[in-house]
Coordinates of C-alpha atoms in Angstrom, one line a residue:
Chain A
M1 CA 34.5 38.1 55.2
K2 CA 32.4 41.2 54.8
I3 CA 34.5 43.6 52.8
A4 CA 34.1 47.3 52.2
V5 CA 35.8 49.3 49.4
V6 CA 36.4 53.0 50.2
G7 CA 37.2 54.9 47.0
T8 CA 35.9 53.3 43.8
G9 CA 38.4 54.7 41.3
A10 CA 40.6 52.5 39.2
I11 CA 42.3 50.6 42.0
G12 CA 39.1 50.2 44.2
S13 CA 37.1 49.1 41.2
F14 CA 39.7 46.6 40.0
Y15 CA 40.5 44.8 43.2
G16 CA 37.0 45.2 44.7
G17 CA 35.7 44.0 41.3
K18 CA 37.9 40.9 41.3
L19 CA 36.7 40.0 44.8
A20 CA 33.0 40.6 43.9
H21 CA 33.3 38.8 40.6
E22 CA 34.4 35.7 42.5
G23 CA 31.4 35.9 44.8
R24 CA 32.8 37.6 47.9
D25 CA 30.6 39.9 49.9
V26 CA 31.9 43.3 48.7
H27 CA 30.3 46.7 49.5
F28 CA 31.4 49.7 47.5
L29 CA 31.3 53.2 49.0
L30 CA 31.0 55.8 46.2
R31 CA 30.9 59.6 46.2
S32 CA 29.8 59.9 42.6
G33 CA 28.7 57.8 39.7
I34 CA 26.5 55.5 42.0
A35 CA 23.5 55.6 39.6
K36 CA 25.7 54.4 36.7
I37 CA 27.3 51.6 38.6
K38 CA 23.9 50.5 40.0
R39 CA 22.7 50.4 36.4
S40 CA 25.7 49.0 34.5
G41 CA 27.9 47.4 37.2
I42 CA 31.7 47.4 37.1
R43 CA 33.4 46.4 33.9
I44 CA 37.1 45.7 33.6
R45 CA 38.4 45.5 30.1
G46 CA 41.8 44.6 28.7
Q47 CA 43.7 41.9 27.0
K48 CA 44.6 40.1 30.2
E49 CA 41.7 41.0 32.4
N50 CA 38.2 41.2 31.0
F51 CA 35.2 40.8 33.2
H52 CA 31.9 42.3 34.3
V53 CA 30.3 42.5 37.7
A54 CA 26.7 43.1 36.9
R55 CA 25.2 43.4 40.4
V56 CA 27.3 45.7 42.5
Q57 CA 26.4 46.4 46.1
C58 CA 27.1 50.1 46.3
Y59 CA 26.3 52.8 48.8
E60 CA 26.4 56.6 49.2
T61 CA 27.2 56.4 53.0
A62 CA 29.3 54.3 55.2
D63 CA 26.4 54.0 57.6
A64 CA 24.4 52.1 55.0
I65 CA 27.3 49.5 54.8
G66 CA 27.8 49.1 58.5
P67 CA 30.6 47.2 60.2
C68 CA 32.9 45.0 58.0
D69 CA 35.7 42.6 58.6
L70 CA 38.0 44.1 56.0
V71 CA 38.1 47.7 54.5
L72 CA 40.1 48.3 51.4
I73 CA 41.2 51.9 51.2
A74 CA 41.7 53.1 47.7
L75 CA 41.1 56.9 48.0
K76 CA 43.7 59.3 46.8
A77 CA 46.0 60.1 49.7
T78 CA 45.1 63.7 49.2
N79 CA 41.6 62.9 50.4
N80 CA 42.7 61.1 53.6
E81 CA 40.9 63.6 55.8
A82 CA 37.6 62.3 54.5
L83 CA 38.4 58.9 56.1
L84 CA 37.8 60.4 59.5
Q85 CA 34.1 60.4 58.6
L86 CA 34.0 57.4 56.3
I87 CA 35.8 54.8 58.4
P88 CA 34.0 54.8 61.9
P89 CA 30.7 53.3 60.7
L90 CA 32.6 50.4 59.1
L91 CA 34.4 49.3 62.2
H92 CA 33.8 46.5 64.6
Q93 CA 36.3 45.3 67.2
H94 CA 38.5 43.4 64.7
T95 CA 38.0 45.3 61.5
I96 CA 41.1 45.3 59.3
L97 CA 42.0 48.5 57.5
L98 CA 44.1 47.6 54.4
T99 CA 45.4 50.7 52.6
L100 CA 46.2 50.2 48.9
Q101 CA 47.3 53.8 48.6
N102 CA 50.7 55.0 47.2
G103 CA 53.8 56.2 49.1
L104 CA 54.5 56.7 52.7
G105 CA 52.3 57.9 55.6
N106 CA 49.0 56.3 54.9
E107 CA 49.4 53.4 57.3
D108 CA 50.5 56.0 59.9
F109 CA 47.5 58.1 59.3
L110 CA 45.1 55.1 59.8
A111 CA 47.0 53.9 62.9
Q112 CA 46.9 57.3 64.5
H113 CA 43.2 57.7 64.1
F114 CA 41.9 54.1 64.3
G115 CA 44.6 52.2 66.2
D116 CA 47.9 50.5 65.2
D117 CA 46.5 47.0 65.3
R118 CA 43.9 47.4 62.7
V119 CA 46.3 48.5 60.0
M120 CA 47.7 46.6 57.0
G121 CA 49.2 47.9 53.8
G122 CA 49.2 46.7 50.2
L123 CA 51.3 47.7 47.2
C124 CA 49.5 47.5 43.8
F125 CA 51.7 46.6 40.8
I126 CA 49.2 47.4 38.1
C127 CA 48.6 49.8 35.2
L128 CA 45.0 50.9 35.0
S129 CA 43.1 53.7 33.5
R130 CA 39.6 54.8 34.7
I131 CA 37.4 55.6 31.7
S132 CA 34.2 56.5 33.6
P133 CA 32.6 55.3 36.9
G134 CA 32.7 51.5 36.8
L135 CA 34.5 51.3 33.5
I136 CA 38.2 50.6 34.0
E137 CA 40.8 49.7 31.4
H138 CA 43.4 47.2 32.5
L139 CA 46.7 47.8 30.7
D140 CA 49.2 45.5 32.5
Y141 CA 50.2 43.7 35.7
G142 CA 48.0 43.3 38.7
H143 CA 49.8 41.6 41.6
L144 CA 49.6 42.7 45.1
I145 CA 52.1 42.7 48.0
I146 CA 50.5 43.0 51.4
G147 CA 51.9 43.1 54.9
E148 CA 51.2 44.1 58.5
F149 CA 51.9 47.7 59.6
I150 CA 53.1 46.6 63.0
G151 CA 54.7 43.3 63.8
S152 CA 55.1 40.3 61.5
L153 CA 52.8 38.1 59.5
R154 CA 49.9 36.5 61.4
A155 CA 46.8 34.4 60.8
R156 CA 44.8 37.4 59.5
T157 CA 47.5 38.4 57.0
C158 CA 47.1 34.9 55.4
A159 CA 43.3 35.2 55.6
V160 CA 43.4 38.5 53.7
A161 CA 45.9 37.2 51.1
R162 CA 43.7 34.1 50.6
E163 CA 40.7 36.4 49.8
F164 CA 42.6 37.9 47.0
Q165 CA 44.3 34.6 45.9
Q166 CA 40.9 32.9 45.7
S167 CA 39.7 35.7 43.5
N168 CA 42.6 35.2 41.0
V169 CA 44.7 38.0 42.2
V170 CA 48.4 37.2 42.7
C171 CA 49.0 38.2 46.2
Q172 CA 52.3 37.9 48.1
M173 CA 52.8 38.5 51.8
V174 CA 55.9 40.3 53.1
D175 CA 57.4 40.6 56.6
N176 CA 58.7 44.1 56.1
L177 CA 56.0 46.2 54.5
M178 CA 57.9 49.5 54.7
E179 CA 60.9 48.1 53.0
E180 CA 58.7 47.1 50.1
R181 CA 57.2 50.6 50.0
W182 CA 60.7 52.1 49.8
R183 CA 61.6 49.6 47.1
K184 CA 58.6 50.7 45.0
L185 CA 59.5 54.4 45.7
V186 CA 62.9 53.8 44.2
W187 CA 60.9 53.6 40.9
N188 CA 58.0 56.0 41.6
I189 CA 60.0 58.9 42.9
P190 CA 62.1 59.4 39.8
F191 CA 59.8 58.1 37.1
N192 CA 56.5 59.6 38.3
G193 CA 58.4 62.8 39.2
L194 CA 60.6 63.4 36.2
T195 CA 58.0 62.6 33.6
I196 CA 56.0 65.5 35.1
A197 CA 58.8 67.9 35.9
A198 CA 60.5 67.4 32.5
G199 CA 57.4 68.6 30.7
G200 CA 55.2 65.6 30.3
I201 CA 57.5 62.9 28.9
T202 CA 57.2 59.1 28.9
T203 CA 59.4 56.6 30.7
E204 CA 60.9 55.8 27.3
E205 CA 62.2 59.3 26.8
I206 CA 63.9 59.2 30.2
L207 CA 65.7 56.0 29.3
R208 CA 66.6 57.3 25.8
E209 CA 68.0 60.7 26.7
A210 CA 71.4 60.2 28.4
S211 CA 71.2 63.1 30.8
L212 CA 67.6 62.2 31.9
H213 CA 68.6 58.6 32.3
S214 CA 71.5 59.6 34.5
A215 CA 69.3 62.0 36.5
A216 CA 66.9 59.2 37.1
L217 CA 69.6 56.8 38.2
A218 CA 71.2 59.4 40.6
L219 CA 67.7 59.9 42.2
M220 CA 67.3 56.2 42.6
N221 CA 70.6 55.9 44.3
E222 CA 69.8 58.8 46.6
I223 CA 66.5 57.1 47.5
I224 CA 68.3 53.8 48.2
E225 CA 70.5 55.8 50.6
G226 CA 67.4 57.4 52.1
A227 CA 65.8 53.9 52.6
K228 CA 69.0 52.7 54.3
S229 CA 69.0 55.7 56.7
C230 CA 65.5 54.5 57.7
G231 CA 66.8 51.0 58.4
H232 CA 65.8 49.3 55.1
N233 CA 68.5 47.2 53.6
L234 CA 68.1 48.1 49.9
T235 CA 71.1 47.8 47.5
G236 CA 72.0 49.3 44.2
D237 CA 70.6 46.2 42.6
V238 CA 67.1 47.6 43.1
A239 CA 67.9 50.5 40.7
V240 CA 69.3 48.1 38.2
E241 CA 66.2 45.8 38.3
H242 CA 63.9 48.8 38.1
M243 CA 65.7 50.1 35.0
K244 CA 65.6 46.7 33.3
R245 CA 61.8 46.4 33.9
T246 CA 61.3 50.0 32.7
E247 CA 62.9 49.1 29.4
T248 CA 60.1 46.6 28.8
M249 CA 57.4 49.2 29.4
G250 CA 57.6 51.2 26.1
A251 CA 56.4 54.7 26.0
Y252 CA 54.6 54.5 29.4
K253 CA 53.0 57.5 31.1
P254 CA 52.7 56.9 34.8
S255 CA 49.3 57.5 36.4
T256 CA 50.5 60.6 38.2
L257 CA 51.5 62.1 34.9
L258 CA 48.0 61.3 33.5
D259 CA 46.5 62.8 36.7
F260 CA 48.7 65.9 36.2
E261 CA 47.7 66.3 32.6
A262 CA 44.0 65.9 33.5
G263 CA 44.3 68.6 36.1
R264 CA 43.8 66.2 39.0
A265 CA 45.7 66.6 42.3
L266 CA 49.0 64.8 42.8
E267 CA 49.9 62.8 45.9
V268 CA 52.9 65.0 46.4
E269 CA 53.3 64.4 50.1
A270 CA 52.8 60.6 50.1
I271 CA 55.2 59.9 47.1
W272 CA 57.8 62.7 47.5
G273 CA 57.3 64.7 50.7
E274 CA 57.1 62.0 53.3
P275 CA 60.0 59.9 52.0
L276 CA 62.1 63.1 52.0
R277 CA 61.2 64.0 55.5
R278 CA 61.9 60.5 56.9
A279 CA 65.3 60.3 55.2
Q280 CA 66.3 63.8 56.2
A281 CA 65.2 63.1 59.8
N282 CA 67.6 60.2 59.8
G283 CA 70.4 62.4 58.5
A284 CA 70.5 61.4 54.8
A285 CA 71.3 64.2 52.4
M286 CA 68.6 64.2 49.7
P287 CA 69.4 67.2 47.5
R288 CA 67.8 65.7 44.3
L289 CA 64.6 64.5 46.0
E290 CA 64.3 67.8 47.9
Q291 CA 64.5 69.9 44.7
L292 CA 62.1 67.6 42.8
Y293 CA 59.6 67.6 45.7
V294 CA 59.7 71.4 45.8
L295 CA 59.1 71.7 42.0
L296 CA 56.3 69.2 42.0
K297 CA 54.6 70.9 45.0
S298 CA 54.7 74.2 43.1
L299 CA 53.5 72.6 39.8
N300 CA 50.7 70.9 41.7
A301 CA 49.7 74.0 43.7
R302 CA 49.4 76.1 40.6
R303 CA 46.9 73.8 39.0
E304 CA 44.5 73.3 42.0
Chain B
M1 CA 85.8 104.3 17.8
K2 CA 83.8 102.6 15.0
I3 CA 81.4 100.3 16.8
A4 CA 79.3 97.5 15.5
V5 CA 76.4 95.9 17.3
V6 CA 75.7 92.3 16.4
G7 CA 72.2 91.3 17.6
T8 CA 69.8 94.1 17.9
G9 CA 67.4 92.6 20.4
A10 CA 66.7 94.3 23.8
I11 CA 70.4 94.4 25.0
G12 CA 71.9 95.4 21.7
S13 CA 69.3 98.1 21.1
F14 CA 69.7 99.5 24.6
Y15 CA 73.5 99.7 24.9
G16 CA 74.0 100.4 21.2
G17 CA 71.2 103.0 21.4
K18 CA 72.8 104.7 24.4
L19 CA 76.1 105.0 22.5
A20 CA 74.5 106.2 19.3
H21 CA 72.3 108.7 21.1
E22 CA 75.4 110.3 22.5
G23 CA 76.9 110.6 19.0
R24 CA 79.2 107.6 18.8
D25 CA 79.7 106.0 15.4
V26 CA 77.5 102.9 15.9
H27 CA 76.5 100.4 13.2
F28 CA 73.7 97.9 13.8
L29 CA 73.6 94.5 12.2
L30 CA 70.0 93.2 11.9
R31 CA 68.5 90.0 10.7
S32 CA 64.9 91.3 10.7
G33 CA 63.0 94.5 11.4
I34 CA 65.5 96.6 9.4
A35 CA 62.8 98.5 7.5
K36 CA 61.1 99.5 10.7
I37 CA 64.3 100.7 12.4
K38 CA 65.3 102.7 9.3
R39 CA 61.9 104.3 9.4
S40 CA 61.4 104.9 13.1
G41 CA 64.8 104.5 14.7
I42 CA 65.4 103.0 18.1
R43 CA 63.2 104.1 21.0
I44 CA 63.9 103.2 24.6
R45 CA 61.0 104.0 26.9
G46 CA 60.7 103.8 30.7
Q47 CA 60.6 105.9 33.8
K48 CA 64.4 106.1 34.2
E49 CA 65.5 105.8 30.6
N50 CA 63.6 107.5 27.8
F51 CA 65.2 108.4 24.6
H52 CA 64.9 108.1 20.8
V53 CA 67.7 107.6 18.2
A54 CA 66.0 108.8 15.1
R55 CA 68.7 108.1 12.5
V56 CA 70.1 104.6 13.0
Q57 CA 72.9 103.2 10.8
C58 CA 71.6 99.7 10.2
Y59 CA 72.7 96.9 7.9
E60 CA 71.6 93.5 6.7
T61 CA 75.1 92.2 6.2
A62 CA 78.4 92.5 8.1
D63 CA 80.2 93.2 4.8
A64 CA 78.2 96.4 4.4
I65 CA 79.6 97.6 7.8
G66 CA 83.2 96.5 7.3
P67 CA 86.0 96.6 9.9
C68 CA 85.3 98.1 13.3
D69 CA 87.3 98.9 16.4
L70 CA 84.7 97.4 18.8
V71 CA 82.0 94.8 18.2
L72 CA 79.3 94.4 20.8
I73 CA 77.9 90.9 20.7
A74 CA 74.3 90.7 21.9
L75 CA 73.0 87.7 20.1
K76 CA 71.4 84.9 22.1
A77 CA 74.1 82.4 22.9
T78 CA 72.0 79.7 21.2
N79 CA 72.8 81.5 17.9
N80 CA 76.6 81.6 18.4
E81 CA 77.3 79.5 15.3
A82 CA 76.0 82.5 13.2
L83 CA 78.9 84.5 14.5
L84 CA 81.3 82.5 12.4
Q85 CA 79.9 84.2 9.4
L86 CA 79.0 87.6 10.9
I87 CA 82.3 88.5 12.7
P88 CA 85.0 88.1 10.1
P89 CA 84.0 91.1 7.9
L90 CA 84.0 93.3 11.0
L91 CA 87.6 92.5 12.0
H92 CA 90.8 94.5 11.5
Q93 CA 94.0 93.7 13.4
H94 CA 93.0 95.2 16.7
T95 CA 89.2 94.8 16.7
I96 CA 87.8 94.2 20.2
L97 CA 85.0 91.6 20.6
L98 CA 82.9 92.4 23.7
T99 CA 80.3 89.8 24.4
L100 CA 77.4 91.0 26.4
Q101 CA 75.8 87.5 26.5
N102 CA 74.7 85.5 29.5
G103 CA 76.4 82.7 31.3
L104 CA 79.7 80.9 30.7
G105 CA 81.4 79.9 27.4
N106 CA 80.8 82.8 25.2
E107 CA 84.2 84.4 25.6
D108 CA 85.7 80.9 25.0
F109 CA 83.8 80.5 21.8
L110 CA 85.0 83.9 20.5
A111 CA 88.6 83.2 21.6
Q112 CA 88.6 79.8 19.9
H113 CA 87.5 81.2 16.6
F114 CA 88.9 84.7 16.5
G115 CA 91.9 84.7 19.0
D116 CA 92.2 85.2 22.7
D117 CA 93.5 88.6 22.6
R118 CA 90.5 90.2 21.0
V119 CA 88.0 89.1 23.6
M120 CA 86.4 91.1 26.4
G121 CA 83.2 90.3 28.3
G122 CA 80.5 92.4 29.8
L123 CA 77.8 91.6 32.3
C124 CA 74.5 93.6 31.9
F125 CA 72.6 94.3 35.1
I126 CA 69.3 95.5 33.5
C127 CA 65.7 94.6 33.1
L128 CA 64.4 95.2 29.6
S129 CA 61.6 94.0 27.5
R130 CA 61.6 94.1 23.7
I131 CA 58.2 95.2 22.4
S132 CA 59.0 95.2 18.7
P133 CA 62.1 95.9 16.5
G134 CA 63.6 99.1 17.8
L135 CA 61.1 99.6 20.6
I136 CA 62.4 98.6 24.0
E137 CA 60.9 99.0 27.4
H138 CA 63.4 99.8 30.1
L139 CA 62.2 98.5 33.5
D140 CA 65.1 98.9 35.8
Y141 CA 68.9 99.1 36.3
G142 CA 71.3 99.4 33.5
H143 CA 74.9 99.2 34.7
L144 CA 77.6 97.2 33.0
I145 CA 80.6 95.4 34.4
I146 CA 83.3 94.7 31.8
G147 CA 86.7 92.9 31.9
E148 CA 89.3 91.2 29.8
F149 CA 89.0 87.5 29.0
I150 CA 92.8 87.0 29.3
G151 CA 95.0 89.0 31.6
S152 CA 94.3 92.1 33.6
L153 CA 93.0 95.5 32.8
R154 CA 94.8 97.5 30.1
A155 CA 94.5 100.7 28.2
R156 CA 91.8 99.4 25.8
T157 CA 89.7 98.2 28.8
C158 CA 89.6 101.8 30.0
A159 CA 88.9 103.1 26.5
V160 CA 85.9 100.8 26.1
A161 CA 84.6 101.7 29.6
R162 CA 85.0 105.3 28.7
E163 CA 82.8 104.9 25.6
F164 CA 80.0 103.7 27.8
Q165 CA 80.6 106.1 30.6
Q166 CA 80.6 109.1 28.2
S167 CA 77.2 107.7 26.9
N168 CA 75.7 107.8 30.4
V169 CA 76.0 104.1 31.1
V170 CA 77.4 103.3 34.5
C171 CA 80.3 101.0 33.6
Q172 CA 82.7 99.4 36.0
M173 CA 85.9 97.5 35.1
V174 CA 86.9 94.3 36.9
D175 CA 90.1 92.4 37.0
N176 CA 88.5 89.0 37.2
L177 CA 85.7 88.7 34.7
M178 CA 85.0 85.0 35.3
E179 CA 84.5 85.6 39.0
E180 CA 81.9 88.2 38.2
R181 CA 80.2 85.8 35.9
W182 CA 80.0 83.2 38.6
R183 CA 78.7 85.8 41.1
K184 CA 75.9 86.7 38.7
L185 CA 75.2 83.0 38.1
V186 CA 74.6 82.5 41.8
W187 CA 71.4 84.5 41.1
N188 CA 70.6 83.5 37.5
I189 CA 70.9 79.7 38.0
P190 CA 68.3 79.4 40.8
F191 CA 66.0 82.3 39.9
N192 CA 65.9 82.0 36.1
G193 CA 65.8 78.2 36.5
L194 CA 63.2 77.7 39.3
T195 CA 60.8 80.3 38.0
I196 CA 60.5 78.1 34.8
A197 CA 60.7 74.6 36.3
A198 CA 58.3 75.4 39.1
G199 CA 55.6 76.2 36.5
G200 CA 56.0 79.8 35.6
I201 CA 56.2 81.6 38.9
T202 CA 57.7 85.0 39.9
T203 CA 60.8 85.7 42.0
E204 CA 58.4 86.9 44.7
E205 CA 56.7 83.4 44.9
I206 CA 60.1 81.8 45.4
L207 CA 60.9 84.1 48.3
R208 CA 57.4 83.7 49.9
E209 CA 57.1 79.9 49.8
A210 CA 59.4 78.4 52.4
S211 CA 60.4 75.3 50.5
L212 CA 61.1 77.2 47.3
H213 CA 63.1 79.7 49.2
S214 CA 65.1 77.0 50.8
A215 CA 65.6 75.2 47.4
A216 CA 66.9 78.5 45.9
L217 CA 69.3 79.1 48.8
A218 CA 70.6 75.5 48.6
L219 CA 71.2 75.9 44.9
M220 CA 73.0 79.2 45.5
N221 CA 75.3 77.6 48.0
E222 CA 76.0 74.7 45.7
I223 CA 77.0 77.2 42.9
I224 CA 79.2 79.1 45.3
E225 CA 81.0 75.8 46.0
G226 CA 81.1 75.2 42.2
A227 CA 82.7 78.6 41.7
K228 CA 85.2 77.9 44.4
S229 CA 86.2 74.6 42.8
C230 CA 87.0 76.7 39.7
G231 CA 89.2 79.0 41.7
H232 CA 86.8 81.9 42.3
N233 CA 86.7 83.1 45.9
L234 CA 83.0 83.6 46.5
T235 CA 81.5 83.3 50.0
G236 CA 78.1 82.7 51.4
D237 CA 77.6 86.5 51.6
V238 CA 76.9 86.5 47.8
A239 CA 73.8 84.5 48.4
V240 CA 72.7 86.7 51.3
E241 CA 73.2 89.9 49.1
H242 CA 71.4 88.4 46.2
M243 CA 68.4 87.4 48.4
K244 CA 68.2 90.9 49.8
R245 CA 68.2 92.5 46.4
T246 CA 65.6 90.0 45.2
E247 CA 63.3 91.2 47.9
T248 CA 63.2 94.6 46.4
M249 CA 62.2 93.3 42.9
G250 CA 58.6 92.5 43.6
A251 CA 56.8 90.0 41.4
Y252 CA 59.6 89.9 38.8
K253 CA 59.6 87.4 35.9
P254 CA 63.2 86.9 34.7
S255 CA 63.8 87.3 30.9
T256 CA 64.4 83.6 30.5
L257 CA 60.9 82.9 31.9
L258 CA 59.4 85.4 29.5
D259 CA 61.4 83.7 26.7
F260 CA 60.1 80.4 27.8
E261 CA 56.5 81.5 28.0
A262 CA 56.8 83.1 24.5
G263 CA 58.2 79.9 23.1
R264 CA 61.7 81.2 22.5
A265 CA 64.8 79.1 23.0
L266 CA 66.5 79.2 26.4
E267 CA 70.2 79.6 26.8
V268 CA 70.3 76.3 28.7
E269 CA 74.0 75.5 28.0
A270 CA 75.4 79.0 28.8
I271 CA 73.5 79.5 32.0
W272 CA 73.1 76.0 33.4
G273 CA 75.1 73.4 31.4
E274 CA 78.5 75.1 31.2
P275 CA 78.7 76.1 34.9
L276 CA 77.7 72.5 35.7
R277 CA 80.4 71.0 33.5
R278 CA 83.1 73.3 34.8
A279 CA 82.3 72.7 38.4
Q280 CA 82.0 68.9 37.9
A281 CA 85.3 68.8 36.0
N282 CA 86.9 70.3 39.1
G283 CA 85.4 67.7 41.4
A284 CA 82.4 69.7 42.8
A285 CA 79.3 67.7 43.6
M286 CA 76.4 69.6 41.9
P287 CA 73.3 67.4 42.4
R288 CA 70.8 70.2 42.4
L289 CA 72.2 72.1 39.4
E290 CA 72.5 68.8 37.5
Q291 CA 68.9 67.9 38.0
L292 CA 67.7 71.5 37.2
Y293 CA 69.8 71.5 34.1
V294 CA 68.4 68.2 32.9
L295 CA 64.8 69.3 33.5
L296 CA 65.3 72.7 31.8
K297 CA 67.0 71.0 28.8
S298 CA 64.0 68.7 28.5
L299 CA 61.5 71.5 28.9
N300 CA 63.3 73.6 26.3
A301 CA 63.7 70.7 23.8
R302 CA 60.0 69.9 23.9
R303 CA 59.1 73.4 22.8
E304 CA 61.6 73.9 20.0

């Protein structure tokens, strides 16, 4: 498979780096930092993941890459408009577009502009921190869940999963991608949101302070109801599991909080706005999510 | 009437100053700035209110004032514990305690410690800004609504109102003080809260941005339901009236936002916590208020 990586931030560098390190034919599209990556390659450092891709095929334009079999999309969702220019030169008749972006709406965006049938989605369960172009700190986790946007698993789903698995990435396939996205949002919506809106606190502070803990749980249950309204069969157990896992995280700052503190744009629509709109369109009352979305949108807008 | 003013910030200086300027026997209790006020008096400046009280009777201790007929309480509610020491020396058998503080719970606190029968409450509709001890900028409004904590209007209610009226303060008496407090909270809870939680914005920005406007209105309607659950007969008209009045305010920053920006403590419990607890105790669902309260409590705690 000829593979392109669009967006060489933390996620693109890590998963693209894993594939390249195991000898796959990976082509990185970069907007900045290309000279440094050409010179020094991609380095992932951490206790569980520590490797260096010395020779990285990297490019300033999509035309220079040309048609690929698989395109990993790892841009911030706030930059999706740029894909309208970046994707077409990468397409042949059967090119697969796999979005590794957060939240809801990214598969739809790709489907709308490049056709339903090309689109797959992946959820990244990983804690990374980008130090500089090509230098990524790996903090924890790393597995992927991938699935088809339309229809159920097919031969190409397995082929894509195998690319990752053969590159030492734990990669699971699921039949219902959107249900997995909602399951992940049950964590992301409260924890990414409240850590920002409550003034820059860690997940540990949310668990420790009774009223924050209860606000997080109430949000989780609201999102589970929102998911149900959209036809996804999540139960209250999802909240319980997420809470248990969060207890093992220590004083963790979600990537969106780090983005916010660094003055970078938040993916407000993908993580909070789109789930809200979908649940409300299906008649779910989402008072907590609505208020949190409005506050985050305002906080985000004031820093742009 | 011998009158004491406990808490000589913006509210205490203004209303105490009005009374003193018209020749009433007013005694100000101060924790700081006493030398400056002894030297320069109290000056209120603004387009509609502009006066100077040159000779101010001011004191460092309540013992030095001694028993009074009326005590105006204008401390921040966050300092209520201090009243346990400050009030007793000011009491005789019939001393009236009139709290001019914000939100819910202040009358109850006074009643619990000094007896139901002494307690009256007042709502201040005024925009002030304290420049320094004794120097207050008057921005707009100024009328008072006062009432009894227990029972209906009586002779002393009229006597207190008359003190203000004869000092050129528009002062209205109401039969149901708590209903007026809730009516005022229908504005204070969303506008004081959202201007802070949305990142330090003005009332104008809330009105202008559709999703903030809708979040404010949803909160207002939730508070009206909360008030109803507590037996106060507010209708949706209250929200409509508040919105109309807010349109005339321009780019206004509520006093709590100014407090927050200046690093001063917020009256989180009086304005958000106590209304929430009362409405929830009566079975009202208050998801928006609960989340806003939790966020403000966290924002406030991180700055103390």
